[in-house]
Amino acid sequence: MKDDCIFCKIAEKLIDTVIVYEDEECIAFEDLNKQAPVHFLVIPKKHIGSLNVISVSDSHLIGRIFCKIKEIAAKAGISEGGYRVVANCNRDAGQEVFHLHFHVLGGRKFSWPPG
Ligand code: AMP
Ligand code: ZN
């Protein structure tokens, strides 16, 4: 755990969130500032600062997270309509929290290209 990291604190249950899924490796919780009717974040419990610092040894973890995204999306009822998975990396993408997280957004139509 990184002491000054808000998502490490969420993983440790030191900050309250609405948890939608949890196992030994990852946790999913509702985004505080929803951008769609369904908007949750999936994070590894292990601190990884951003996509820029993932390594091959994280491959299994990242792969499992995507399998969980699929399952949670199905439970949230957005599989058929569709959903968007977003990982903002660094300044140009607007990353605000430097603990790797995947936004999962659904329940409305999204435009492309993104803003
Ligand atoms: P990003 O810009 O990709 O770093 O997104 C960070 C996301 O974390 C934003 O959508 C915030 O609304 C969300 N967020 C920040 N703090 C919390 C929190 N305590 N609980 C839930 N979501 C949070
Ligand atoms: Zn962290």
Short mmCIF file of N, CA and C and ligand atoms in Angstrom, two decimals:
data_model
loop_
_atom_site.label_atom_id
_atom_site.label_comp_id
_atom_site.label_asym_id
_atom_site.label_seq_id
_atom_site.Cartn_x
_atom_site.Cartn_y
_atom_site.Cartn_z
N MET A 1 0.85 -1.21 0.00
CA MET A 1 0.00 0.00 0.00
C MET A 1 0.88 1.25 0.00
N LYS A 2 0.48 2.22 -0.84
CA LYS A 2 1.18 3.50 -0.89
C LYS A 2 0.38 4.46 0.00
N ASP A 3 1.03 4.99 1.02
CA ASP A 3 0.32 5.72 2.08
C ASP A 3 -0.51 6.91 1.60
N ASP A 4 -0.02 7.59 0.55
CA ASP A 4 -0.73 8.80 0.12
C ASP A 4 -1.66 8.51 -1.08
N CYS A 5 -1.95 7.24 -1.32
CA CYS A 5 -2.76 6.89 -2.50
C CYS A 5 -4.21 6.60 -2.10
N ILE A 6 -5.12 7.37 -2.65
CA ILE A 6 -6.54 7.25 -2.28
C ILE A 6 -7.11 5.88 -2.67
N PHE A 7 -6.66 5.33 -3.81
CA PHE A 7 -7.21 4.03 -4.22
C PHE A 7 -6.61 2.88 -3.41
N CYS A 8 -5.37 3.01 -2.95
CA CYS A 8 -4.84 2.02 -1.99
C CYS A 8 -5.69 2.06 -0.73
N LYS A 9 -6.08 3.25 -0.30
CA LYS A 9 -6.92 3.38 0.90
C LYS A 9 -8.29 2.74 0.68
N ILE A 10 -8.83 2.91 -0.53
CA ILE A 10 -10.11 2.27 -0.85
C ILE A 10 -9.95 0.74 -0.81
N ALA A 11 -8.85 0.25 -1.38
CA ALA A 11 -8.60 -1.20 -1.38
C ALA A 11 -8.47 -1.74 0.04
N GLU A 12 -7.96 -0.91 0.94
CA GLU A 12 -7.79 -1.31 2.35
C GLU A 12 -9.03 -1.00 3.18
N LYS A 13 -10.08 -0.47 2.53
CA LYS A 13 -11.35 -0.12 3.22
C LYS A 13 -11.16 1.01 4.23
N LEU A 14 -10.19 1.85 4.00
CA LEU A 14 -9.98 3.00 4.88
C LEU A 14 -10.85 4.18 4.43
N ILE A 15 -11.39 4.07 3.21
CA ILE A 15 -12.31 5.07 2.67
C ILE A 15 -13.55 4.33 2.19
N ASP A 16 -14.71 4.86 2.55
CA ASP A 16 -15.97 4.22 2.15
C ASP A 16 -16.26 4.41 0.67
N THR A 17 -16.68 3.32 0.02
CA THR A 17 -17.15 3.40 -1.37
C THR A 17 -18.27 2.36 -1.51
N VAL A 18 -18.96 2.45 -2.62
CA VAL A 18 -19.96 1.41 -2.92
C VAL A 18 -19.23 0.34 -3.73
N ILE A 19 -18.92 -0.76 -3.07
CA ILE A 19 -18.14 -1.83 -3.72
C ILE A 19 -19.08 -2.71 -4.54
N VAL A 20 -18.73 -2.93 -5.79
CA VAL A 20 -19.56 -3.78 -6.64
C VAL A 20 -18.95 -5.17 -6.85
N TYR A 21 -17.67 -5.30 -6.56
CA TYR A 21 -17.01 -6.62 -6.68
C TYR A 21 -15.69 -6.55 -5.92
N GLU A 22 -15.30 -7.68 -5.36
CA GLU A 22 -13.99 -7.73 -4.71
C GLU A 22 -13.48 -9.17 -4.68
N ASP A 23 -12.19 -9.35 -4.92
CA ASP A 23 -11.54 -10.63 -4.64
C ASP A 23 -10.15 -10.32 -4.10
N GLU A 24 -9.29 -11.33 -4.04
CA GLU A 24 -7.98 -11.11 -3.40
C GLU A 24 -7.08 -10.17 -4.20
N GLU A 25 -7.35 -10.05 -5.51
CA GLU A 25 -6.45 -9.27 -6.37
C GLU A 25 -6.98 -7.91 -6.80
N CYS A 26 -8.30 -7.78 -6.85
CA CYS A 26 -8.86 -6.54 -7.39
C CYS A 26 -10.14 -6.14 -6.67
N ILE A 27 -10.52 -4.90 -6.87
CA ILE A 27 -11.76 -4.40 -6.26
C ILE A 27 -12.41 -3.45 -7.27
N ALA A 28 -13.74 -3.49 -7.32
CA ALA A 28 -14.49 -2.60 -8.21
C ALA A 28 -15.47 -1.82 -7.35
N PHE A 29 -15.57 -0.53 -7.63
CA PHE A 29 -16.44 0.34 -6.83
C PHE A 29 -17.01 1.44 -7.72
N GLU A 30 -18.14 1.99 -7.28
CA GLU A 30 -18.78 3.03 -8.07
C GLU A 30 -17.96 4.31 -8.06
N ASP A 31 -17.88 4.95 -9.23
CA ASP A 31 -17.19 6.23 -9.31
C ASP A 31 -18.00 7.28 -8.55
N LEU A 32 -17.30 8.10 -7.80
CA LEU A 32 -17.93 9.15 -7.00
C LEU A 32 -18.63 10.19 -7.88
N ASN A 33 -18.12 10.38 -9.06
CA ASN A 33 -18.61 11.42 -9.96
C ASN A 33 -19.01 10.76 -11.29
N LYS A 34 -20.18 10.10 -11.25
CA LYS A 34 -20.60 9.27 -12.39
C LYS A 34 -20.77 10.05 -13.68
N GLN A 35 -20.22 9.50 -14.75
CA GLN A 35 -20.34 10.12 -16.07
C GLN A 35 -21.34 9.36 -16.95
N ALA A 36 -22.01 8.38 -16.38
CA ALA A 36 -22.99 7.57 -17.11
C ALA A 36 -23.86 6.88 -16.06
N PRO A 37 -25.03 6.38 -16.46
CA PRO A 37 -25.89 5.70 -15.48
C PRO A 37 -25.15 4.57 -14.75
N VAL A 38 -24.30 3.85 -15.47
CA VAL A 38 -23.42 2.87 -14.83
C VAL A 38 -21.99 3.37 -15.00
N HIS A 39 -21.29 3.55 -13.91
CA HIS A 39 -19.89 4.00 -13.97
C HIS A 39 -19.18 3.46 -12.73
N PHE A 40 -18.39 2.44 -12.96
CA PHE A 40 -17.58 1.93 -11.84
C PHE A 40 -16.12 1.84 -12.26
N LEU A 41 -15.28 1.74 -11.26
CA LEU A 41 -13.83 1.66 -11.48
C LEU A 41 -13.35 0.30 -11.00
N VAL A 42 -12.46 -0.30 -11.77
CA VAL A 42 -11.86 -1.57 -11.35
C VAL A 42 -10.37 -1.33 -11.17
N ILE A 43 -9.87 -1.70 -10.01
CA ILE A 43 -8.44 -1.47 -9.71
C ILE A 43 -7.79 -2.75 -9.19
N PRO A 44 -6.49 -2.91 -9.47
CA PRO A 44 -5.76 -3.96 -8.78
C PRO A 44 -5.56 -3.50 -7.33
N LYS A 45 -5.57 -4.42 -6.39
CA LYS A 45 -5.31 -4.01 -5.00
C LYS A 45 -3.85 -3.57 -4.84
N LYS A 46 -2.99 -4.21 -5.61
CA LYS A 46 -1.57 -3.84 -5.62
C LYS A 46 -1.41 -2.44 -6.22
N HIS A 47 -0.57 -1.62 -5.64
CA HIS A 47 -0.37 -0.28 -6.20
C HIS A 47 0.45 -0.35 -7.48
N ILE A 48 -0.17 0.10 -8.57
CA ILE A 48 0.52 0.29 -9.86
C ILE A 48 0.14 1.71 -10.27
N GLY A 49 1.12 2.56 -10.49
CA GLY A 49 0.84 3.99 -10.67
C GLY A 49 0.03 4.33 -11.90
N SER A 50 0.30 3.67 -13.00
CA SER A 50 -0.42 3.96 -14.25
C SER A 50 -0.08 2.87 -15.26
N LEU A 51 -0.70 2.97 -16.41
CA LEU A 51 -0.38 2.02 -17.50
C LEU A 51 1.10 2.08 -17.86
N ASN A 52 1.71 3.24 -17.67
CA ASN A 52 3.11 3.40 -18.04
C ASN A 52 4.05 2.50 -17.26
N VAL A 53 3.60 2.01 -16.11
CA VAL A 53 4.53 1.23 -15.28
C VAL A 53 4.09 -0.23 -15.09
N ILE A 54 3.12 -0.68 -15.90
CA ILE A 54 2.80 -2.11 -15.80
C ILE A 54 3.94 -2.91 -16.43
N SER A 55 4.10 -4.14 -15.96
CA SER A 55 5.16 -4.98 -16.51
C SER A 55 4.58 -6.33 -16.91
N VAL A 56 5.37 -7.09 -17.62
CA VAL A 56 4.91 -8.40 -18.09
C VAL A 56 4.45 -9.26 -16.91
N SER A 57 5.08 -9.06 -15.78
CA SER A 57 4.68 -9.86 -14.60
C SER A 57 3.28 -9.51 -14.11
N ASP A 58 2.73 -8.39 -14.58
CA ASP A 58 1.35 -8.01 -14.23
C ASP A 58 0.33 -8.58 -15.23
N SER A 59 0.79 -9.30 -16.24
CA SER A 59 -0.11 -9.73 -17.32
C SER A 59 -1.29 -10.54 -16.81
N HIS A 60 -1.01 -11.48 -15.91
CA HIS A 60 -2.10 -12.33 -15.41
C HIS A 60 -3.13 -11.48 -14.66
N LEU A 61 -2.63 -10.59 -13.82
CA LEU A 61 -3.50 -9.70 -13.05
C LEU A 61 -4.38 -8.85 -13.97
N ILE A 62 -3.77 -8.24 -14.96
CA ILE A 62 -4.52 -7.36 -15.87
C ILE A 62 -5.53 -8.19 -16.67
N GLY A 63 -5.12 -9.36 -17.09
CA GLY A 63 -6.04 -10.24 -17.83
C GLY A 63 -7.23 -10.62 -16.98
N ARG A 64 -6.98 -10.95 -15.71
CA ARG A 64 -8.09 -11.31 -14.81
C ARG A 64 -9.02 -10.12 -14.60
N ILE A 65 -8.44 -8.94 -14.49
CA ILE A 65 -9.28 -7.74 -14.30
C ILE A 65 -10.25 -7.61 -15.47
N PHE A 66 -9.77 -7.85 -16.68
CA PHE A 66 -10.68 -7.73 -17.84
C PHE A 66 -11.76 -8.81 -17.83
N CYS A 67 -11.41 -10.00 -17.36
CA CYS A 67 -12.46 -11.03 -17.22
C CYS A 67 -13.50 -10.59 -16.19
N LYS A 68 -13.05 -9.95 -15.12
CA LYS A 68 -13.99 -9.47 -14.10
C LYS A 68 -14.83 -8.32 -14.63
N ILE A 69 -14.23 -7.45 -15.42
CA ILE A 69 -14.98 -6.34 -16.03
C ILE A 69 -16.16 -6.91 -16.81
N LYS A 70 -15.90 -7.92 -17.59
CA LYS A 70 -16.95 -8.56 -18.38
C LYS A 70 -18.07 -9.08 -17.47
N GLU A 71 -17.69 -9.73 -16.39
CA GLU A 71 -18.69 -10.31 -15.49
C GLU A 71 -19.49 -9.23 -14.75
N ILE A 72 -18.81 -8.22 -14.29
CA ILE A 72 -19.50 -7.15 -13.54
C ILE A 72 -20.43 -6.38 -14.49
N ALA A 73 -19.95 -6.16 -15.71
CA ALA A 73 -20.78 -5.46 -16.70
C ALA A 73 -22.05 -6.26 -16.97
N ALA A 74 -21.92 -7.57 -17.06
CA ALA A 74 -23.10 -8.41 -17.30
C ALA A 74 -24.08 -8.27 -16.14
N LYS A 75 -23.55 -8.31 -14.91
CA LYS A 75 -24.42 -8.18 -13.73
C LYS A 75 -25.09 -6.81 -13.68
N ALA A 76 -24.38 -5.81 -14.17
CA ALA A 76 -24.94 -4.44 -14.16
C ALA A 76 -25.93 -4.22 -15.30
N GLY A 77 -26.07 -5.21 -16.18
CA GLY A 77 -27.06 -5.16 -17.25
C GLY A 77 -26.66 -4.32 -18.46
N ILE A 78 -25.35 -4.14 -18.66
CA ILE A 78 -24.90 -3.28 -19.76
C ILE A 78 -24.19 -4.06 -20.88
N SER A 79 -24.14 -5.38 -20.74
CA SER A 79 -23.39 -6.17 -21.74
C SER A 79 -23.99 -6.06 -23.13
N GLU A 80 -25.29 -6.23 -23.19
CA GLU A 80 -25.92 -6.27 -24.51
C GLU A 80 -25.90 -4.91 -25.18
N GLY A 81 -26.26 -3.89 -24.44
CA GLY A 81 -26.27 -2.54 -25.00
C GLY A 81 -24.87 -2.07 -25.33
N GLY A 82 -23.93 -2.47 -24.51
CA GLY A 82 -22.53 -2.11 -24.72
C GLY A 82 -22.01 -1.17 -23.65
N TYR A 83 -20.73 -1.09 -23.59
CA TYR A 83 -20.10 -0.25 -22.57
C TYR A 83 -18.71 0.15 -23.03
N ARG A 84 -18.14 1.12 -22.33
CA ARG A 84 -16.81 1.60 -22.68
C ARG A 84 -15.88 1.39 -21.48
N VAL A 85 -14.67 0.92 -21.77
CA VAL A 85 -13.63 0.76 -20.74
C VAL A 85 -12.53 1.77 -21.06
N VAL A 86 -12.19 2.57 -20.05
CA VAL A 86 -11.22 3.66 -20.27
C VAL A 86 -10.14 3.61 -19.19
N ALA A 87 -8.90 3.71 -19.63
CA ALA A 87 -7.79 3.89 -18.68
C ALA A 87 -7.06 5.16 -19.08
N ASN A 88 -7.23 6.20 -18.30
CA ASN A 88 -6.52 7.45 -18.58
C ASN A 88 -5.08 7.32 -18.09
N CYS A 89 -4.14 7.67 -18.95
CA CYS A 89 -2.72 7.58 -18.56
C CYS A 89 -2.04 8.93 -18.69
N ASN A 90 -1.69 9.47 -17.55
CA ASN A 90 -0.92 10.71 -17.46
C ASN A 90 -1.68 11.96 -17.93
N ARG A 91 -0.95 13.02 -18.03
CA ARG A 91 -1.52 14.37 -18.14
C ARG A 91 -2.46 14.56 -19.34
N ASP A 92 -2.01 14.17 -20.51
CA ASP A 92 -2.83 14.45 -21.70
C ASP A 92 -4.17 13.71 -21.67
N ALA A 93 -4.20 12.58 -20.98
CA ALA A 93 -5.46 11.83 -20.88
C ALA A 93 -6.29 12.27 -19.69
N GLY A 94 -5.72 13.13 -18.85
CA GLY A 94 -6.47 13.65 -17.71
C GLY A 94 -6.46 12.73 -16.50
N GLN A 95 -5.42 11.90 -16.37
CA GLN A 95 -5.37 11.01 -15.18
C GLN A 95 -5.23 11.85 -13.92
N GLU A 96 -6.13 11.61 -12.98
CA GLU A 96 -6.13 12.36 -11.72
C GLU A 96 -5.65 11.52 -10.55
N VAL A 97 -5.96 10.23 -10.60
CA VAL A 97 -5.55 9.35 -9.50
C VAL A 97 -4.49 8.38 -10.04
N PHE A 98 -3.32 8.44 -9.43
CA PHE A 98 -2.19 7.68 -9.95
C PHE A 98 -2.07 6.31 -9.28
N HIS A 99 -3.15 5.56 -9.44
CA HIS A 99 -3.20 4.13 -9.12
C HIS A 99 -4.01 3.54 -10.26
N LEU A 100 -3.43 2.62 -11.00
CA LEU A 100 -4.07 2.09 -12.20
C LEU A 100 -5.54 1.76 -11.96
N HIS A 101 -6.40 2.26 -12.85
CA HIS A 101 -7.83 1.97 -12.73
C HIS A 101 -8.46 1.97 -14.10
N PHE A 102 -9.47 1.13 -14.24
CA PHE A 102 -10.23 1.04 -15.48
C PHE A 102 -11.63 1.56 -15.20
N HIS A 103 -12.00 2.62 -15.91
CA HIS A 103 -13.38 3.11 -15.85
C HIS A 103 -14.24 2.17 -16.70
N VAL A 104 -15.38 1.80 -16.19
CA VAL A 104 -16.36 1.03 -16.99
C VAL A 104 -17.64 1.85 -16.99
N LEU A 105 -18.02 2.28 -18.20
CA LEU A 105 -19.16 3.19 -18.35
C LEU A 105 -20.22 2.56 -19.25
N GLY A 106 -21.46 2.66 -18.84
CA GLY A 106 -22.53 2.11 -19.66
C GLY A 106 -23.87 2.72 -19.31
N GLY A 107 -24.89 2.28 -20.03
CA GLY A 107 -26.24 2.76 -19.77
C GLY A 107 -26.64 3.96 -20.59
N ARG A 108 -25.76 4.39 -21.47
CA ARG A 108 -26.10 5.46 -22.43
C ARG A 108 -25.19 5.30 -23.63
N LYS A 109 -25.47 6.09 -24.68
CA LYS A 109 -24.62 6.04 -25.87
C LYS A 109 -23.41 6.94 -25.67
N PHE A 110 -22.27 6.54 -26.21
CA PHE A 110 -21.05 7.35 -26.12
C PHE A 110 -20.63 7.77 -27.52
N SER A 111 -20.07 8.97 -27.59
CA SER A 111 -19.63 9.43 -28.90
C SER A 111 -18.19 9.01 -29.16
N TRP A 112 -17.80 9.07 -30.39
CA TRP A 112 -16.43 8.80 -30.81
C TRP A 112 -16.07 9.73 -31.94
N PRO A 113 -14.96 10.41 -31.98
CA PRO A 113 -13.86 10.28 -31.02
C PRO A 113 -14.18 10.93 -29.67
N PRO A 114 -13.52 10.48 -28.61
CA PRO A 114 -13.75 11.05 -27.28
C PRO A 114 -13.18 12.46 -27.22
N GLY A 115 -13.69 13.24 -26.30
CA GLY A 115 -13.23 14.63 -26.19
C GLY A 115 -11.86 14.74 -25.56
P1 AMP B 1 -8.91 9.52 -13.68
O1 AMP B 1 -9.14 10.89 -14.21
O2 AMP B 1 -8.95 8.48 -14.74
O3 AMP B 1 -7.68 9.44 -12.80
O4 AMP B 1 -10.19 9.21 -12.79
C1 AMP B 1 -10.23 9.19 -11.40
C2 AMP B 1 -11.64 8.87 -11.03
O5 AMP B 1 -11.68 8.53 -9.66
C3 AMP B 1 -12.63 10.04 -11.23
O6 AMP B 1 -13.66 9.63 -12.13
C4 AMP B 1 -13.17 10.30 -9.83
O7 AMP B 1 -14.54 10.63 -9.84
C5 AMP B 1 -12.91 8.97 -9.14
N1 AMP B 1 -12.76 9.06 -7.70
C6 AMP B 1 -11.89 9.85 -7.02
N2 AMP B 1 -12.02 9.64 -5.69
C7 AMP B 1 -12.97 8.68 -5.54
C8 AMP B 1 -13.55 8.03 -4.42
N3 AMP B 1 -13.18 8.32 -3.18
N4 AMP B 1 -14.51 7.12 -4.64
C9 AMP B 1 -14.92 6.82 -5.90
N5 AMP B 1 -14.39 7.38 -6.99
C10 AMP B 1 -13.44 8.31 -6.83
ZN ZN B 2 -2.38 2.98 -4.79
#
